[in-house]
CSV table of C-alpha atoms in Angstrom, one decimal:
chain,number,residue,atom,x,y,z
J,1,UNK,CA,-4.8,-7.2,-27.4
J,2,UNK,CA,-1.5,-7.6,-25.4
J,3,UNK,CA,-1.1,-11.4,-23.8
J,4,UNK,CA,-1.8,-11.8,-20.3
J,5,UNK,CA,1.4,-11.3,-18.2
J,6,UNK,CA,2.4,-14.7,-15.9
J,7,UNK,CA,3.7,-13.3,-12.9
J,8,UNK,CA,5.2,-15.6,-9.8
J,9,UNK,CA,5.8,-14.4,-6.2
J,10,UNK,CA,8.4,-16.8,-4.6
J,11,UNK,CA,8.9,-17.3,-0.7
J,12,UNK,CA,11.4,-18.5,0.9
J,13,UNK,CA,9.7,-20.7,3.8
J,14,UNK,CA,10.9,-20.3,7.2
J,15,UNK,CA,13.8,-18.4,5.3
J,16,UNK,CA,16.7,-17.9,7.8
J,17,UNK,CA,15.6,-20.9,10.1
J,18,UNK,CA,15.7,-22.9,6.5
J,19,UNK,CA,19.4,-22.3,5.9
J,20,UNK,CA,20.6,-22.8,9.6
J,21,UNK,CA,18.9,-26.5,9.2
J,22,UNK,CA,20.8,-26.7,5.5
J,23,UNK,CA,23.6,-26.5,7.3
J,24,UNK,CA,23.4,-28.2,10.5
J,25,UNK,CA,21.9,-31.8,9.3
J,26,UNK,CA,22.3,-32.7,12.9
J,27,UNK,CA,18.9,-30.7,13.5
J,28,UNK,CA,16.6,-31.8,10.7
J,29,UNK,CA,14.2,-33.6,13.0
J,30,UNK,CA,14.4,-30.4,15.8
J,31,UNK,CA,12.6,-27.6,16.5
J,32,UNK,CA,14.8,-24.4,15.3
J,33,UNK,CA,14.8,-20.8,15.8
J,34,UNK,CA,16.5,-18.3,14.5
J,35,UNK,CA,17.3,-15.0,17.7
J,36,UNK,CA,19.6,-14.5,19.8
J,37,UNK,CA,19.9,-17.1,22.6
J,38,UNK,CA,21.9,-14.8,24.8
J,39,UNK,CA,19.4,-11.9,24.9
J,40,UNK,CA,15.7,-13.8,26.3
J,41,UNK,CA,14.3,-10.3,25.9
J,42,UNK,CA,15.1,-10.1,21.7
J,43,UNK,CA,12.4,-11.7,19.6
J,44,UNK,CA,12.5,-14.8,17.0
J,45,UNK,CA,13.5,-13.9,13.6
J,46,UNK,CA,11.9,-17.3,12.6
J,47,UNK,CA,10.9,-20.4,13.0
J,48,UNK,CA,11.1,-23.6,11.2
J,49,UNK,CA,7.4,-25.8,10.4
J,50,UNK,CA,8.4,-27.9,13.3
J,51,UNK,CA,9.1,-25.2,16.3
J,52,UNK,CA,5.7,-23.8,14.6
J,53,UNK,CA,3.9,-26.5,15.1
J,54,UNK,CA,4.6,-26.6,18.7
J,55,UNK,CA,3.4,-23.1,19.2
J,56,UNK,CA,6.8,-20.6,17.9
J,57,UNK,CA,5.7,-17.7,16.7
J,58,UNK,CA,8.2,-15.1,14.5
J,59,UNK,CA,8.6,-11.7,17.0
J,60,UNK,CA,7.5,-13.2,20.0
J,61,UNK,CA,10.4,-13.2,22.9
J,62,UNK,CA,12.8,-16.4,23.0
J,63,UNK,CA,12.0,-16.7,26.8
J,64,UNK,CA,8.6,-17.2,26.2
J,65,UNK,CA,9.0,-19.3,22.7
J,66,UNK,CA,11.3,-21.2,24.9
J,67,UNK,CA,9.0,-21.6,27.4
J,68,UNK,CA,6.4,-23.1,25.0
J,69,UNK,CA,9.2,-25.8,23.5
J,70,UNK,CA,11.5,-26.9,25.9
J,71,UNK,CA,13.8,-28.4,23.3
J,72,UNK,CA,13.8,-25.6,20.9
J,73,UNK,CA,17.2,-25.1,19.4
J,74,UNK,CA,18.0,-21.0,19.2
J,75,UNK,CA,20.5,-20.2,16.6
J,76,UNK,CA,22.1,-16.9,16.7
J,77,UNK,CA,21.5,-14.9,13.4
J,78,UNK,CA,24.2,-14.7,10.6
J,79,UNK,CA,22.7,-11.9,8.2
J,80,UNK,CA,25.8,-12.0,6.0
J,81,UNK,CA,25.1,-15.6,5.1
J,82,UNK,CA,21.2,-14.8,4.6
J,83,UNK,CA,21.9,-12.1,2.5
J,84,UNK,CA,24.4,-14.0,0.4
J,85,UNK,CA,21.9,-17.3,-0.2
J,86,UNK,CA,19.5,-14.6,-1.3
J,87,UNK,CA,21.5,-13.2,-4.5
J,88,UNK,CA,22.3,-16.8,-4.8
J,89,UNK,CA,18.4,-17.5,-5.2
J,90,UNK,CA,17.9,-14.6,-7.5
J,91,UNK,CA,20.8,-15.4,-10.0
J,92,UNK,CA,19.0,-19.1,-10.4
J,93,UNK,CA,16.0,-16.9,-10.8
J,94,UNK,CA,17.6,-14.9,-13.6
J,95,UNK,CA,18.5,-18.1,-15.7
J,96,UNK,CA,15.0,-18.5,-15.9
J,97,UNK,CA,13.9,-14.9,-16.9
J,98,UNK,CA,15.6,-11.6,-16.9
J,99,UNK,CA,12.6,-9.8,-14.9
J,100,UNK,CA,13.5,-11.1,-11.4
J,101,UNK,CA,12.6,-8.2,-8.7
J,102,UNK,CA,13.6,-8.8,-5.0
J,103,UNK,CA,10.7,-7.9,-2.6
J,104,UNK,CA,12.7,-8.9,0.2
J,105,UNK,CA,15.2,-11.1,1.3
J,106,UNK,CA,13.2,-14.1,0.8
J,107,UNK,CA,10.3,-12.9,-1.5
J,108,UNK,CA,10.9,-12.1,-5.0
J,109,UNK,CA,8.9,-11.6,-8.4
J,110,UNK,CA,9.5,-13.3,-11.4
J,111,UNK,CA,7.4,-12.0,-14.8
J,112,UNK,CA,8.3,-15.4,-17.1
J,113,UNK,CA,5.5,-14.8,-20.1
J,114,UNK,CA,8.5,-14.9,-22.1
J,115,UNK,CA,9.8,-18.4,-20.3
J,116,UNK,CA,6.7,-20.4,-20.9
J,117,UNK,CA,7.4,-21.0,-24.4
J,118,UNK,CA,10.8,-22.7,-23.6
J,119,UNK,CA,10.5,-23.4,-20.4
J,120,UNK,CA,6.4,-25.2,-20.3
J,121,UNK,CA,3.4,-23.9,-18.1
J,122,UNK,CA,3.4,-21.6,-15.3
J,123,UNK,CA,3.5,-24.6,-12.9
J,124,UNK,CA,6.2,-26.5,-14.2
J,125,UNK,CA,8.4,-23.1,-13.9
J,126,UNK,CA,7.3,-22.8,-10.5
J,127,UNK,CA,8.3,-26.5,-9.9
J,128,UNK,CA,12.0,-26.0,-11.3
J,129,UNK,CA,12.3,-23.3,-9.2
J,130,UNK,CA,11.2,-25.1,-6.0
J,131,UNK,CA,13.7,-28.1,-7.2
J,132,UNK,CA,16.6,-25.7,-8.4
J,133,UNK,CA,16.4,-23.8,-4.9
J,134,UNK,CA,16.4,-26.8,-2.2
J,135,UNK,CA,18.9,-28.4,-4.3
J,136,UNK,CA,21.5,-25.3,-4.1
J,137,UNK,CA,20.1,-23.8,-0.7
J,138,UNK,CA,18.1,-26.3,0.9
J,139,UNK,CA,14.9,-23.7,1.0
J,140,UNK,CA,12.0,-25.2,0.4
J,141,UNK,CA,10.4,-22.1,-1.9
J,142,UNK,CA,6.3,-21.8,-2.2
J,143,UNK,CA,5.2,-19.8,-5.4
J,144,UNK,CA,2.1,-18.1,-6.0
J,145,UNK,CA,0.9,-17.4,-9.8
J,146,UNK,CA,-0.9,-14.7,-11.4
J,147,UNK,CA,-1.6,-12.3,-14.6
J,148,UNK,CA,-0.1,-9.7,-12.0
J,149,UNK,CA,2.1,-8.7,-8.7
J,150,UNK,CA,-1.2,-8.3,-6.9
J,151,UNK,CA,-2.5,-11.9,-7.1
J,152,UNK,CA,0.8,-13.2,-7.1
J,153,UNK,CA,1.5,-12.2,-3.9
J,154,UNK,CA,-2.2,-13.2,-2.5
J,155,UNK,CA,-1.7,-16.2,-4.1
J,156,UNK,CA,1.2,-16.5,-2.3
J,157,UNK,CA,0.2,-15.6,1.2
J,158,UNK,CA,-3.3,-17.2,1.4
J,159,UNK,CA,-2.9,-20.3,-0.5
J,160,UNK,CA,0.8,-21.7,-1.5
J,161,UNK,CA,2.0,-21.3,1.8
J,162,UNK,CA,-1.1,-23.7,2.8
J,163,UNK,CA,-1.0,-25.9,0.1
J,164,UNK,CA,1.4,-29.3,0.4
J,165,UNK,CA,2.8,-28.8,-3.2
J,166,UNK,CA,3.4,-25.1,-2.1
J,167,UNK,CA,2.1,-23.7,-5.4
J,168,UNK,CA,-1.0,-21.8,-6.1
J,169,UNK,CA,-2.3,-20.0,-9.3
J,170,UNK,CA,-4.9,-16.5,-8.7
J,171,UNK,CA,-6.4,-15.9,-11.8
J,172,UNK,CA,-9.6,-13.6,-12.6
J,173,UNK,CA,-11.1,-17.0,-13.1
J,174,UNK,CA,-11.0,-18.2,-9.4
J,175,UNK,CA,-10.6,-14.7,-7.8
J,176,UNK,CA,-14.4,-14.9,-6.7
J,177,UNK,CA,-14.3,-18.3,-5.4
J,178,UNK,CA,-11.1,-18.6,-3.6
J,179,UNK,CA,-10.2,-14.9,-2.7
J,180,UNK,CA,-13.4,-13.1,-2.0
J,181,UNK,CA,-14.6,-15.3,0.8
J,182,UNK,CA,-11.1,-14.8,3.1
J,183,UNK,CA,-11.8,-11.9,5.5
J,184,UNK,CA,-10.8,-8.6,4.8
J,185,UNK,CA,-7.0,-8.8,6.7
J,186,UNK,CA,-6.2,-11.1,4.6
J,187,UNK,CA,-5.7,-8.6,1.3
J,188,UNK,CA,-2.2,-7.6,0.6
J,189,UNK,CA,-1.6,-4.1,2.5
J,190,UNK,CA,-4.7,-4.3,5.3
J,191,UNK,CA,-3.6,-4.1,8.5
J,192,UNK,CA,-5.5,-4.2,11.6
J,193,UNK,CA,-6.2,-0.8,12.2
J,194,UNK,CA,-7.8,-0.3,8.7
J,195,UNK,CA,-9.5,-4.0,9.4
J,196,UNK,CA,-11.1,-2.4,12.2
J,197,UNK,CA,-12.3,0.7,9.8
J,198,UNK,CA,-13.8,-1.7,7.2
J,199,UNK,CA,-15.2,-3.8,9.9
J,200,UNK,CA,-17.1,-0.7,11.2
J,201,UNK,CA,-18.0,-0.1,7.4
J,202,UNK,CA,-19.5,-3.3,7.7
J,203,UNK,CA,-17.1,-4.6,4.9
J,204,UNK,CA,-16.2,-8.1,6.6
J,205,UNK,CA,-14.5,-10.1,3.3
J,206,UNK,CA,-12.6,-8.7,0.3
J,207,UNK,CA,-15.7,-9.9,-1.8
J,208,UNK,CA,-17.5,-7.1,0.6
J,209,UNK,CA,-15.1,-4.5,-1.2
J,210,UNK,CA,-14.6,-6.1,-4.7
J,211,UNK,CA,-18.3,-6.2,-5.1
J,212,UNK,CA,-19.2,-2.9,-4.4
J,213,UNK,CA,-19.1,0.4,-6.7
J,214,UNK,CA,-15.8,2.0,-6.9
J,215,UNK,CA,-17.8,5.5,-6.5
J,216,UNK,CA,-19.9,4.4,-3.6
J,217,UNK,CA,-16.9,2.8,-1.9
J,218,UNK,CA,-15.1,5.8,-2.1
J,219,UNK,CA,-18.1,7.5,-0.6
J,220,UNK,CA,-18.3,5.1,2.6
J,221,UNK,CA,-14.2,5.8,3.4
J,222,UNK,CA,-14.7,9.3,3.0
J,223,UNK,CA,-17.5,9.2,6.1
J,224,UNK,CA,-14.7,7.3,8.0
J,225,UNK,CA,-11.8,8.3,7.2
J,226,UNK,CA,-12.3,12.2,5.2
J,227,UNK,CA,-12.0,13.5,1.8
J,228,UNK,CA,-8.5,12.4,1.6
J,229,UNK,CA,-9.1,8.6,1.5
J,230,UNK,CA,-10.2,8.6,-2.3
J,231,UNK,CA,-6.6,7.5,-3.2
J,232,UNK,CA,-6.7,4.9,-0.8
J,233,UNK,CA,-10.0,4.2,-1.7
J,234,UNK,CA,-9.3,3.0,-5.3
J,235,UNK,CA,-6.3,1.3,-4.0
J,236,UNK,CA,-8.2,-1.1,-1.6
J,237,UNK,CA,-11.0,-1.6,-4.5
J,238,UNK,CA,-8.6,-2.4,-6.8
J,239,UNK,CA,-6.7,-5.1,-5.0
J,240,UNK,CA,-10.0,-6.6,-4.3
J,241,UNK,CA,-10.7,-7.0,-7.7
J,242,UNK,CA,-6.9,-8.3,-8.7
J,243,UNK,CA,-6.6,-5.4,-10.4
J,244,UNK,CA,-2.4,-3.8,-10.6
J,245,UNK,CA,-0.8,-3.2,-13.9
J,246,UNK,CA,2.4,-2.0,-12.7
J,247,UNK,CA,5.3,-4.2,-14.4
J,248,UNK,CA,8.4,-6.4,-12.7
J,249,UNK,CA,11.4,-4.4,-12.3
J,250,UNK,CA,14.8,-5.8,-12.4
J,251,UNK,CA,17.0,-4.8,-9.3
J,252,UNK,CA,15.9,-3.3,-6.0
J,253,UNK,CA,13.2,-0.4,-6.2
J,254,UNK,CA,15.1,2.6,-6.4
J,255,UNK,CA,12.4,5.7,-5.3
J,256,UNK,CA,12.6,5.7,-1.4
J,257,UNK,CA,9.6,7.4,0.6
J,258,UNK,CA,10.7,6.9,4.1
J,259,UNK,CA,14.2,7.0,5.7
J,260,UNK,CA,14.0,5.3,9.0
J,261,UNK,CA,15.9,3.4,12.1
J,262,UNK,CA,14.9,2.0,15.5
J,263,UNK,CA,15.6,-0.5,18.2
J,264,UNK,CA,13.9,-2.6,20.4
J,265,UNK,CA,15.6,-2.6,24.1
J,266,UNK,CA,16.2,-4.1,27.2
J,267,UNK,CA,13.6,-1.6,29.2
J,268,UNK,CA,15.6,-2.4,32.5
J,269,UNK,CA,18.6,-0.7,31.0
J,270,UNK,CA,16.6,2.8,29.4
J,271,UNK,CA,14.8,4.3,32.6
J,272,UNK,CA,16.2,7.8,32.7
J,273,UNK,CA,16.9,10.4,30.0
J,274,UNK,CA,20.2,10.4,30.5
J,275,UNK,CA,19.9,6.7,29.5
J,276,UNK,CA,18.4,6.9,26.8
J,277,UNK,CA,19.8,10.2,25.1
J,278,UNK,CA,22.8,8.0,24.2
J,279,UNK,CA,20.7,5.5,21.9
J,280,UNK,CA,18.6,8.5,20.3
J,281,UNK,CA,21.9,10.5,19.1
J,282,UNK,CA,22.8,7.1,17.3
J,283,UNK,CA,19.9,7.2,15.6
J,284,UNK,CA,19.4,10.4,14.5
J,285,UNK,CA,23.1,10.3,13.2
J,286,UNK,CA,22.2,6.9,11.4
J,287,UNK,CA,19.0,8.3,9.6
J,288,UNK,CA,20.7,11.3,8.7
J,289,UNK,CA,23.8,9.3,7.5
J,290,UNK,CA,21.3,7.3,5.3
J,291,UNK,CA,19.7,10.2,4.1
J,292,UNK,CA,22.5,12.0,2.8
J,293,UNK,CA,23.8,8.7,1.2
J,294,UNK,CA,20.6,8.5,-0.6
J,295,UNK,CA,21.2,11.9,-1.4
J,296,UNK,CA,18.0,13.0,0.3
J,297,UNK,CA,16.3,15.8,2.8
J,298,UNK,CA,13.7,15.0,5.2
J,299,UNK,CA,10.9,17.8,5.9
J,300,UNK,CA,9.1,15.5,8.6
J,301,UNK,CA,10.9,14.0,11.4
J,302,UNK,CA,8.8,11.1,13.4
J,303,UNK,CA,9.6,9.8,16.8
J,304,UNK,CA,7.6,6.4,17.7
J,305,UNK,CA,8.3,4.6,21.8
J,306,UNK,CA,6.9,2.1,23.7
J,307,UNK,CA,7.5,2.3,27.4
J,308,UNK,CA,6.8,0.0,30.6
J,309,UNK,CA,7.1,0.2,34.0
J,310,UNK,CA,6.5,-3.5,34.1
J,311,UNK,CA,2.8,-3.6,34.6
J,312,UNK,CA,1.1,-0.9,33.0
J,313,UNK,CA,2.5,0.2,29.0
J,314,UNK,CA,2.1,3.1,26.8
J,315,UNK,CA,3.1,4.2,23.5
J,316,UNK,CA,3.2,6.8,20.9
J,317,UNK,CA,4.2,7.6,17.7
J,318,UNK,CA,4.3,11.5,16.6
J,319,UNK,CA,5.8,13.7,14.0
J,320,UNK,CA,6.7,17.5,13.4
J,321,UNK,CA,7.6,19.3,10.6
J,322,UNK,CA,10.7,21.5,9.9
J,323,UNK,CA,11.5,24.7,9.1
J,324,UNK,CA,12.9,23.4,6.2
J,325,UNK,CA,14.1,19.9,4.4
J,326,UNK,CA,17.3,18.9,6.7
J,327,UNK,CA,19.7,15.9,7.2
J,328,UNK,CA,21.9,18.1,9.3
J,329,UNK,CA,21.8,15.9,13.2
J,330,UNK,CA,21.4,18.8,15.2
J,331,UNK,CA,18.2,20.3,13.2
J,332,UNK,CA,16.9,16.6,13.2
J,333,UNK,CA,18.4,15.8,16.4
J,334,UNK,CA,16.5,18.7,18.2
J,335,UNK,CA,12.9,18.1,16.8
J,336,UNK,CA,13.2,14.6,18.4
J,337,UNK,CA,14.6,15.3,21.1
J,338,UNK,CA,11.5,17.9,21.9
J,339,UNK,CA,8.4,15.2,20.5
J,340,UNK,CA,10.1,12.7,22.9
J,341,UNK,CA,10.1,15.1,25.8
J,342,UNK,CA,6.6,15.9,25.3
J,343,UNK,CA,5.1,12.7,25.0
J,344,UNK,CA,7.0,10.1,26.9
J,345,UNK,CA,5.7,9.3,30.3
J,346,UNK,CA,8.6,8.7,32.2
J,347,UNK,CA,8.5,4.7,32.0
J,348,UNK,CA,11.3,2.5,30.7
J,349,UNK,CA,11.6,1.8,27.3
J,350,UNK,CA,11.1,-1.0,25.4
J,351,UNK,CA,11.3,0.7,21.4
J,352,UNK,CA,13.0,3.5,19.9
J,353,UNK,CA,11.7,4.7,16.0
J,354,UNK,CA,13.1,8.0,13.9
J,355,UNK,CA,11.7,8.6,11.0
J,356,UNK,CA,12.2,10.9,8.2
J,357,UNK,CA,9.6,11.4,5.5
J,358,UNK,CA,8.5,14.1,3.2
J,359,UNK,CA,11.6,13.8,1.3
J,360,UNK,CA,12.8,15.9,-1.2
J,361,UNK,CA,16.3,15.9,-3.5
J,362,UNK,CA,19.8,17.3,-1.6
J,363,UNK,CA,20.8,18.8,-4.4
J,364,UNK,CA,18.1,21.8,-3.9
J,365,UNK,CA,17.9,23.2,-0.7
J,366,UNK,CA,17.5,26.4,1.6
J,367,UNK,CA,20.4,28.3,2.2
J,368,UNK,CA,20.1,30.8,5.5
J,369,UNK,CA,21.7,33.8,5.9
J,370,UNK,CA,22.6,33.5,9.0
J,371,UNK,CA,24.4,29.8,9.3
J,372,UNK,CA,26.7,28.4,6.6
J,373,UNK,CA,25.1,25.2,5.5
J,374,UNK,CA,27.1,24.4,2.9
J,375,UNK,CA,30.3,24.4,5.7
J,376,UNK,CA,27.9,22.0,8.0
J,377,UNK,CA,26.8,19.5,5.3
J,378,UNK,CA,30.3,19.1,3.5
J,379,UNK,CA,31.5,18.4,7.8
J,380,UNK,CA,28.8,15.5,8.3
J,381,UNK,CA,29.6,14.2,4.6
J,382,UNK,CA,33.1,14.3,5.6
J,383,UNK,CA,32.4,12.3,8.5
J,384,UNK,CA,30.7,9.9,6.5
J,385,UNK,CA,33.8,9.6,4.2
J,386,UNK,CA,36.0,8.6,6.9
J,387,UNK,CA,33.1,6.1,8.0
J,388,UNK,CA,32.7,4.4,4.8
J,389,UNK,CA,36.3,4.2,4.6
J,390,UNK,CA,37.5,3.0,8.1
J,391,UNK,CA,34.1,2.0,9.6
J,392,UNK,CA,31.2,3.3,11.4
J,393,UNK,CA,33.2,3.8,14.7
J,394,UNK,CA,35.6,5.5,13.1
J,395,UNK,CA,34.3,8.5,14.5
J,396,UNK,CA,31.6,8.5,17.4
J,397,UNK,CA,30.2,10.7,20.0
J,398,UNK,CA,31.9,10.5,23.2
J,399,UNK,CA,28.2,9.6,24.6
J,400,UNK,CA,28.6,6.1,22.7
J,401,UNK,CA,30.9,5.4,25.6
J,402,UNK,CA,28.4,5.1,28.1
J,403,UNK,CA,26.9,1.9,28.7
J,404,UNK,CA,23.5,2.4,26.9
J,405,UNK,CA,25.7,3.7,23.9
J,406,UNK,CA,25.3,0.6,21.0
J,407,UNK,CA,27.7,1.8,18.2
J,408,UNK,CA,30.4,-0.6,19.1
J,409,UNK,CA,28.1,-3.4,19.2
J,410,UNK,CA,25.9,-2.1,16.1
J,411,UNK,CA,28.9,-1.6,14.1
J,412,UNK,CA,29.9,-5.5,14.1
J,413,UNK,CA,26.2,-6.3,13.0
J,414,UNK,CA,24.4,-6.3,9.7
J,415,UNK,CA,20.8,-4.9,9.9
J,416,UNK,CA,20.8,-5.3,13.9
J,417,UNK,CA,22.0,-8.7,13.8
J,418,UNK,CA,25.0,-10.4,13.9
J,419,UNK,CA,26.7,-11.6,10.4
């Protein structure tokens, strides 16, 4: 019998607000949060223990996290520097074991069965990490430990991030004590609409789930939710039950499922079409520069809004399929353009989402006998070239001009913030 795996989840706490206090001793005893301070309207990327504990939540609005603490210090975002502390944090992971797999920028997995021999117990690896990381970064790390990703990460969530030592172990020893009993949001992957499904199953804890018979559990979802919820089914059971063999990868995960980009906006500046047609040619010529640098074709293209005219709100998220796989902007361009005609109300907007899924590889594709494809996709990968070459104005629409237009502004950002 193979020996049980020893997997750790490690978070960064309070990641980005974490390094701006690093490096600004000035503000260890202040509240801190990490947005923009010139945009009231953009949200709070986070939020160190102290502007938490005076009521700063992460995505709320600055004005009104500003409103709540009067003395809280807003720090403009620097992505680059976030993104470099991260492969920092994950090359002192890898002196420790060579099966370090990022899960974000501040959450990654570390397998070390093969470290404990040299390196002691699970918990004395998780405490050299939490010394070896504050010490280099000044991020104070919490570590969840289990025999697998699953429990790791609960471990993680529910319990380390709670605990003062900021390390907690999940174990199919303790599962039933500790995990069963939280309610049923708090397993990895439930969200609140499917909260609100198991809450109309009656299924109120994840002890409710673990506890009950795989086929009769499967049964109950397939009353709710259809014939097509087995899959999900035995998903949900098995994460009850701390139950996920799938190993600790080295490096990124490589297989991408969804190509996607969006924006949250200033509604007083979208109110018209021809405001907001600007913004939705960037972001179909983003997601299809993406896809074709992934070297990927999307069958499904999904637009997603919110709107508000300030006291009533709306929004909607819909998707069409193609003719065809396509990362071609006018095919892709045109299908969003007609599901955002058809379902926006007329309000201003406060989000933009485009979304490509059903993806499938470039390198096999449709021709049509009555349009050259091969001409239009070696023009847009031309285009892209000269972009990753010279920068992602190198070439624009004339439409980025106008005043809703964001490339300029994008292009000196990193992930939609500034670096």
């Amino acid at each position: 019998m193979p020996h049980e795996r020893t997997i750790l989840l490690v978070d960064g706490q309070s990641f980005y607000a974490s390094i701006e206090k690093a490096a600004r001793p000035d503000l260890k005893d202040k509240p801190v949060a990490v947005g923009d301070p010139a945009r009231k309207n953009g949200i709070i990327l986070a939020a160190c223990p102290i502007a938490k504990s005076r009521g700063v939540t992460t995505a709320e609005r600055v004005a009104e996290a500003m409103a709540k603490c009067r003395d809280l210090v807003v720090i403009r975002p620097r992505m680059q520097t976030y993104i470099s502390v991260s492969l920092l944090i994950t090359e002192i992971f890898e002196s420790i074991t060579d099966l370090v797999e990022p899960y974000s920028i501040d959450e990654q997995f570390l397998d070390v069965t093969g470290s404990i021999s040299l390196l002691g117990s699970a918990e004395e690896i998780a405490r050299l990490i939490q010394t070896r990381v504050k010490l280099s970064t000044g991020v104070w790390s919490r570590v969840g430990i289990g025999p697998n990703k699953i429990l790791a990460k609960m471990a993680t969530d529910n319990f380390s991030k709670k605990n003062p030592a900021g390390i907690f172990e999940l174990t199919h020893n303790n599962i039933e004590t500790e995990l069963w009993p939280l309610p049923v949001h708090k397993m990895f992957m439930v969200a609140r609409r499917m909260s609100a499904h198991f809450a109309r199953m009656g299924l109120h804890t994840i002890g409710d789930i673990a506890r009950l018979d795989l086929n009769e559990f499967k049964r109950q979802m397939r009353l709710r939710m259809g014939r097509q919820s087995d899959i999900q089914a035995e998903y949900y059971w098995q994460t009850a039950n701390g139950i996920d063999p799938s190993p600790v990868v080295p490096g990124m995960r490589s297989q991408i499922k969804v190509i996607n980009n969006g924006r949250a906006l200033k509604w007083s500046m979208y109110r018209t079409m021809e405001d907001i047609e600007p913004l939705m040619v960037e972001l179909v010529i983003e997601v299809c520069r993406r896809a074709r640098r992934y070297g990927y074709m999307g069958r499904v293209v999904a637009v997603g809004a919110a709107e508000t005219d300030g006291y009533q709100s709306s929004s909607f998220g819909r998707q069409m399929t193609l003719q065809r796989p396509s990362y071609l902007e006018h095919e892709v361009g045109a299908a969003v353009h007609e599901l955002f005609l058809k379902h926006w109300k007329g309000m201003p907007l406060t989000q933009l989402h485009i979304t490509l899924t059903d993806l499938s590889d470039d390198r096999v594709y449709q021709l049509d006998l009555f349009e050259d494809r091969e001409r239009l996709i070696r023009r847009e990968k031309a285009v892209d070239t000269l972009k990753d070459k010279f920068g992602p104005t190198a070439i624009v629409r004339a439409s980025s001009l106008l005043k809703t237009g964001q490339a300029f502004e994008r292009a000196a950002q990193i992930g939609g913030h500034w670096a």
